[in-house]
């Protein structure tokens, strides 16, 4: 066999071994597949692989995500509370111009928790969150909203859109009366989670990562564990949609 061919085989074996070693080192994140592993190798080691090649390496090594994620359904009929501005041609070119929000629920040691998130659609950064162990606690929505509005005061140059589903708290007068004039409301169509697809997708990832990667057990205060995860999500977790940057890195590089 020609020398160049031997060198190609040796290089492929070296890269495959790197993928195996890096995966073994990061076994605490079993919910992630080849794209995330490829992003971490690129960020931490400077080794650049194409996603198709990374997929082949992971397949050869028997590496795959252990999580199941949200699958979207066909959109339904339009709602009537607030218009869905995400269906229009939005030009989002900076932070805090469009915030999406949703609540996700989970149990730890038999205790029910509701986590309300506010995410910047520009860089997928969780800019505000609130946790409660009380079912239907509207204060998780309101506390998160107040934290968001405090952050917005640092960027008076932006007109903010706040998008949510048509949940009872989001649609309530008490909630919307808190909004200043510079915040424009937007809502998904009734029974159509795909209208808030980015937030729905993130909710799926978060629940998988909390229990499969961060092993939230309740042995420590759940609030502390959630805060630590949000820090990881914003500052350490590379995002494929952000060209393998973390939300914080993307903001620091590209914010006007």
CSV table of C-alpha atoms in Angstrom, one decimal:
chain,number,residue,atom,x,y,z
A,1,UNK,CA,0.0,0.0,0.0
A,2,UNK,CA,1.3,3.5,-0.8
A,3,UNK,CA,2.7,5.7,2.0
A,4,UNK,CA,-0.1,8.3,1.6
A,5,UNK,CA,-2.7,5.7,2.0
A,6,UNK,CA,-1.1,4.4,5.2
A,7,UNK,CA,-0.9,8.0,6.5
A,8,UNK,CA,-4.6,8.5,5.8
A,9,UNK,CA,-5.5,5.3,7.7
A,10,UNK,CA,-3.3,6.3,10.6
A,11,UNK,CA,-4.8,9.8,10.8
A,12,UNK,CA,-8.4,8.3,10.8
A,13,UNK,CA,-7.4,6.0,13.6
A,14,UNK,CA,-5.9,8.9,15.6
A,15,UNK,CA,-9.0,11.0,15.2
A,16,UNK,CA,-11.3,8.1,16.2
A,17,UNK,CA,-9.2,7.5,19.3
A,18,UNK,CA,-9.5,11.2,20.1
A,19,UNK,CA,-13.2,11.0,19.9
A,20,UNK,CA,-13.3,7.9,22.1
A,21,UNK,CA,-11.0,9.5,24.7
A,22,UNK,CA,-12.9,12.8,24.8
A,23,UNK,CA,-16.2,11.0,25.1
A,24,UNK,CA,-14.9,8.9,28.0
A,25,UNK,CA,-13.7,12.1,29.7
A,26,UNK,CA,-17.1,13.7,29.3
A,27,UNK,CA,-19.3,10.7,30.2
A,28,UNK,CA,-21.2,13.0,32.7
A,29,UNK,CA,-23.0,14.4,29.6
A,30,UNK,CA,-24.7,11.3,28.1
A,31,UNK,CA,-27.6,13.2,26.7
A,32,UNK,CA,-25.4,14.7,24.0
A,33,UNK,CA,-24.7,13.2,20.6
A,34,UNK,CA,-22.1,13.7,17.9
A,35,UNK,CA,-22.7,17.4,17.2
A,36,UNK,CA,-22.1,18.4,20.8
A,37,UNK,CA,-19.1,16.1,21.2
A,38,UNK,CA,-17.7,17.6,18.0
A,39,UNK,CA,-18.2,21.1,19.3
A,40,UNK,CA,-16.5,20.4,22.6
A,41,UNK,CA,-13.5,18.8,20.8
A,42,UNK,CA,-13.3,21.9,18.6
A,43,UNK,CA,-13.5,24.3,21.5
A,44,UNK,CA,-11.2,22.4,23.9
A,45,UNK,CA,-8.7,20.7,21.6
A,46,UNK,CA,-8.7,22.8,18.5
A,47,UNK,CA,-9.4,19.7,16.4
A,48,UNK,CA,-11.8,20.6,13.6
A,49,UNK,CA,-13.9,17.8,12.2
A,50,UNK,CA,-16.9,18.1,9.9
A,51,UNK,CA,-20.2,17.0,11.4
A,52,UNK,CA,-20.6,14.1,9.0
A,53,UNK,CA,-17.1,12.8,9.8
A,54,UNK,CA,-17.8,13.2,13.6
A,55,UNK,CA,-21.0,11.3,13.1
A,56,UNK,CA,-19.0,8.4,11.4
A,57,UNK,CA,-16.5,8.4,14.2
A,58,UNK,CA,-19.2,8.3,16.9
A,59,UNK,CA,-21.0,5.5,15.0
A,60,UNK,CA,-17.8,3.5,14.7
A,61,UNK,CA,-17.2,4.0,18.4
A,62,UNK,CA,-20.8,3.2,19.4
A,63,UNK,CA,-21.4,6.7,20.8
A,64,UNK,CA,-24.9,8.2,20.6
A,65,UNK,CA,-27.2,10.4,22.7
A,66,UNK,CA,-29.2,8.6,25.4
A,67,UNK,CA,-31.9,11.3,25.3
A,68,UNK,CA,-35.1,11.6,23.4
A,69,UNK,CA,-36.1,15.1,22.4
A,70,UNK,CA,-39.2,16.9,21.4
A,71,UNK,CA,-40.7,16.3,18.0
A,72,UNK,CA,-42.9,18.9,16.4
A,73,UNK,CA,-46.4,18.6,15.1
A,74,UNK,CA,-48.2,20.4,12.4
A,75,UNK,CA,-49.3,23.9,13.5
A,76,UNK,CA,-53.0,24.5,14.3
A,77,UNK,CA,-55.4,27.4,14.2
A,78,UNK,CA,-54.5,30.9,15.2
A,79,UNK,CA,-55.3,32.2,18.7
A,80,UNK,CA,-56.9,35.6,19.6
A,81,UNK,CA,-55.0,36.9,22.7
A,82,UNK,CA,-52.0,38.6,21.1
A,83,UNK,CA,-50.8,38.3,17.5
A,84,UNK,CA,-48.0,35.9,16.8
A,85,UNK,CA,-45.1,38.2,15.8
A,86,UNK,CA,-42.7,35.3,15.4
A,87,UNK,CA,-44.5,34.5,12.2
A,88,UNK,CA,-43.5,37.8,10.7
A,89,UNK,CA,-40.2,38.7,9.2
A,90,UNK,CA,-38.4,39.7,12.4
A,91,UNK,CA,-34.9,41.1,12.1
A,92,UNK,CA,-33.2,40.2,15.3
A,93,UNK,CA,-29.7,41.6,15.3
A,94,UNK,CA,-28.9,42.2,19.0
A,95,UNK,CA,-29.6,41.1,22.6
A,96,UNK,CA,-33.0,41.4,24.3
A,97,UNK,CA,-34.9,42.3,21.1
A,98,UNK,CA,-37.0,39.1,21.3
A,99,UNK,CA,-37.5,37.1,24.5
A,100,UNK,CA,-39.4,33.7,24.5
A,101,UNK,CA,-40.7,32.2,27.7
A,102,UNK,CA,-42.2,28.9,28.9
A,103,UNK,CA,-42.6,26.8,32.0
A,104,UNK,CA,-41.4,23.2,32.4
A,105,UNK,CA,-42.2,20.8,35.2
A,106,UNK,CA,-40.3,18.0,36.8
A,107,UNK,CA,-40.0,16.0,40.1
A,108,UNK,CA,-37.0,15.5,42.4
A,109,UNK,CA,-37.5,12.9,45.2
A,110,UNK,CA,-41.2,13.0,44.7
A,111,UNK,CA,-41.4,16.8,45.0
A,112,UNK,CA,-43.0,18.6,42.1
A,113,UNK,CA,-41.2,21.7,40.7
A,114,UNK,CA,-42.0,24.3,38.1
A,115,UNK,CA,-39.2,26.1,36.3
A,116,UNK,CA,-40.1,29.3,34.3
A,117,UNK,CA,-37.5,30.4,31.8
A,118,UNK,CA,-37.0,33.5,29.7
A,119,UNK,CA,-34.6,33.1,26.8
A,120,UNK,CA,-33.1,35.6,24.4
A,121,UNK,CA,-33.9,34.4,20.9
A,122,UNK,CA,-30.9,36.2,19.5
A,123,UNK,CA,-28.3,33.9,21.2
A,124,UNK,CA,-30.4,31.3,23.1
A,125,UNK,CA,-29.2,32.7,26.5
A,126,UNK,CA,-31.3,32.1,29.5
A,127,UNK,CA,-31.6,35.7,30.8
A,128,UNK,CA,-34.0,35.0,33.6
A,129,UNK,CA,-35.4,32.0,35.5
A,130,UNK,CA,-37.5,31.2,38.5
A,131,UNK,CA,-38.3,28.0,40.4
A,132,UNK,CA,-41.1,26.9,42.6
A,133,UNK,CA,-42.3,23.7,44.3
A,134,UNK,CA,-45.9,25.0,44.3
A,135,UNK,CA,-48.1,23.7,41.5
A,136,UNK,CA,-49.5,26.6,39.4
A,137,UNK,CA,-47.4,29.2,41.2
A,138,UNK,CA,-47.9,32.4,39.1
A,139,UNK,CA,-45.0,34.0,41.0
A,140,UNK,CA,-42.4,32.0,39.1
A,141,UNK,CA,-43.6,33.8,35.9
A,142,UNK,CA,-43.8,37.2,37.6
A,143,UNK,CA,-40.5,36.9,39.4
A,144,UNK,CA,-38.8,35.9,36.2
A,145,UNK,CA,-40.4,38.7,34.4
A,146,UNK,CA,-39.3,41.3,37.0
A,147,UNK,CA,-35.7,40.0,36.7
A,148,UNK,CA,-36.0,40.3,32.9
A,149,UNK,CA,-37.2,43.9,33.0
A,150,UNK,CA,-34.4,44.9,35.3
A,151,UNK,CA,-31.9,43.5,32.8
A,152,UNK,CA,-33.8,45.3,30.0
A,153,UNK,CA,-33.2,48.6,31.7
A,154,UNK,CA,-29.5,48.2,30.8
A,155,UNK,CA,-30.5,48.3,27.1
A,156,UNK,CA,-33.0,51.1,26.6
A,157,UNK,CA,-32.1,51.3,22.9
A,158,UNK,CA,-34.0,48.1,22.1
A,159,UNK,CA,-37.7,47.6,21.6
A,160,UNK,CA,-38.4,44.2,23.2
A,161,UNK,CA,-40.8,41.6,22.0
A,162,UNK,CA,-41.9,39.1,24.6
A,163,UNK,CA,-43.3,35.8,23.2
A,164,UNK,CA,-45.1,33.1,25.1
A,165,UNK,CA,-47.9,30.6,24.8
A,166,UNK,CA,-51.5,31.3,25.7
A,167,UNK,CA,-51.2,30.0,29.3
A,168,UNK,CA,-53.5,31.5,31.9
A,169,UNK,CA,-50.7,33.4,33.6
A,170,UNK,CA,-49.2,34.8,30.4
A,171,UNK,CA,-52.6,35.9,29.3
A,172,UNK,CA,-53.6,37.4,32.7
A,173,UNK,CA,-54.2,41.1,33.3
A,174,UNK,CA,-51.9,41.0,36.3
A,175,UNK,CA,-49.0,39.7,34.3
A,176,UNK,CA,-49.4,42.0,31.3
A,177,UNK,CA,-50.0,45.1,33.5
A,178,UNK,CA,-46.4,44.7,34.6
A,179,UNK,CA,-45.1,45.3,31.1
A,180,UNK,CA,-43.9,48.8,30.3
A,181,UNK,CA,-44.8,50.5,27.0
A,182,UNK,CA,-41.5,49.4,25.3
A,183,UNK,CA,-42.4,45.7,25.5
A,184,UNK,CA,-44.6,44.3,22.7
A,185,UNK,CA,-46.5,41.1,23.5
A,186,UNK,CA,-46.6,38.1,21.1
A,187,UNK,CA,-48.3,34.7,21.6
A,188,UNK,CA,-48.3,31.3,19.9
A,189,UNK,CA,-51.4,30.1,18.3
A,190,UNK,CA,-53.7,28.0,20.5
A,191,UNK,CA,-52.5,24.4,20.9
A,192,UNK,CA,-49.4,25.1,18.7
A,193,UNK,CA,-46.2,24.5,20.6
A,194,UNK,CA,-44.2,24.7,17.4
A,195,UNK,CA,-44.9,28.5,17.3
A,196,UNK,CA,-42.5,28.7,20.3
A,197,UNK,CA,-40.3,26.0,18.8
A,198,UNK,CA,-37.0,27.3,20.1
A,199,UNK,CA,-38.2,27.4,23.7
A,200,UNK,CA,-39.9,24.0,23.4
A,201,UNK,CA,-36.6,22.5,22.1
A,202,UNK,CA,-34.6,24.1,24.9
A,203,UNK,CA,-37.0,22.7,27.5
A,204,UNK,CA,-36.5,19.2,26.2
A,205,UNK,CA,-32.7,19.6,26.3
A,206,UNK,CA,-32.8,21.1,29.8
A,207,UNK,CA,-34.8,18.3,31.4
A,208,UNK,CA,-32.6,15.7,29.8
A,209,UNK,CA,-29.4,17.4,30.9
A,210,UNK,CA,-30.5,18.1,34.4
A,211,UNK,CA,-31.0,14.5,35.2
A,212,UNK,CA,-28.7,12.6,32.8
A,213,UNK,CA,-25.7,14.9,32.9
A,214,UNK,CA,-26.0,17.0,36.1
A,215,UNK,CA,-27.6,14.2,38.1
A,216,UNK,CA,-30.0,16.5,40.0
A,217,UNK,CA,-30.9,14.4,43.0
A,218,UNK,CA,-32.2,16.8,45.7
A,219,UNK,CA,-29.3,15.9,48.0
A,220,UNK,CA,-28.4,19.6,47.8
A,221,UNK,CA,-31.0,22.5,47.5
A,222,UNK,CA,-32.7,22.0,44.1
A,223,UNK,CA,-32.6,25.8,43.6
A,224,UNK,CA,-28.8,25.7,43.8
A,225,UNK,CA,-28.5,22.8,41.4
A,226,UNK,CA,-30.8,24.7,38.9
A,227,UNK,CA,-28.7,27.9,39.2
A,228,UNK,CA,-25.5,25.9,38.5
A,229,UNK,CA,-27.1,24.3,35.5
A,230,UNK,CA,-28.2,27.7,34.1
A,231,UNK,CA,-24.6,29.0,34.5
A,232,UNK,CA,-23.4,25.9,32.6
A,233,UNK,CA,-26.0,26.4,29.9
A,234,UNK,CA,-25.1,30.0,29.3
A,235,UNK,CA,-21.3,29.9,29.8
A,236,UNK,CA,-20.0,26.4,29.1
A,237,UNK,CA,-22.4,24.6,26.8
A,238,UNK,CA,-21.5,25.1,23.1
A,239,UNK,CA,-24.5,25.6,20.8
A,240,UNK,CA,-24.6,24.2,17.3
A,241,UNK,CA,-26.9,27.0,16.2
A,242,UNK,CA,-24.3,29.5,17.4
A,243,UNK,CA,-21.5,28.0,15.4
A,244,UNK,CA,-20.2,26.1,18.4
A,245,UNK,CA,-20.0,29.1,20.7
A,246,UNK,CA,-21.7,29.3,24.1
A,247,UNK,CA,-24.5,31.9,24.5
A,248,UNK,CA,-22.1,34.1,26.6
A,249,UNK,CA,-19.3,33.9,24.0
A,250,UNK,CA,-21.7,34.8,21.2
A,251,UNK,CA,-23.0,37.8,23.1
A,252,UNK,CA,-19.4,39.0,24.0
A,253,UNK,CA,-18.3,38.7,20.4
A,254,UNK,CA,-21.3,39.9,18.4
A,255,UNK,CA,-23.4,42.2,20.7
A,256,UNK,CA,-23.5,45.7,19.2
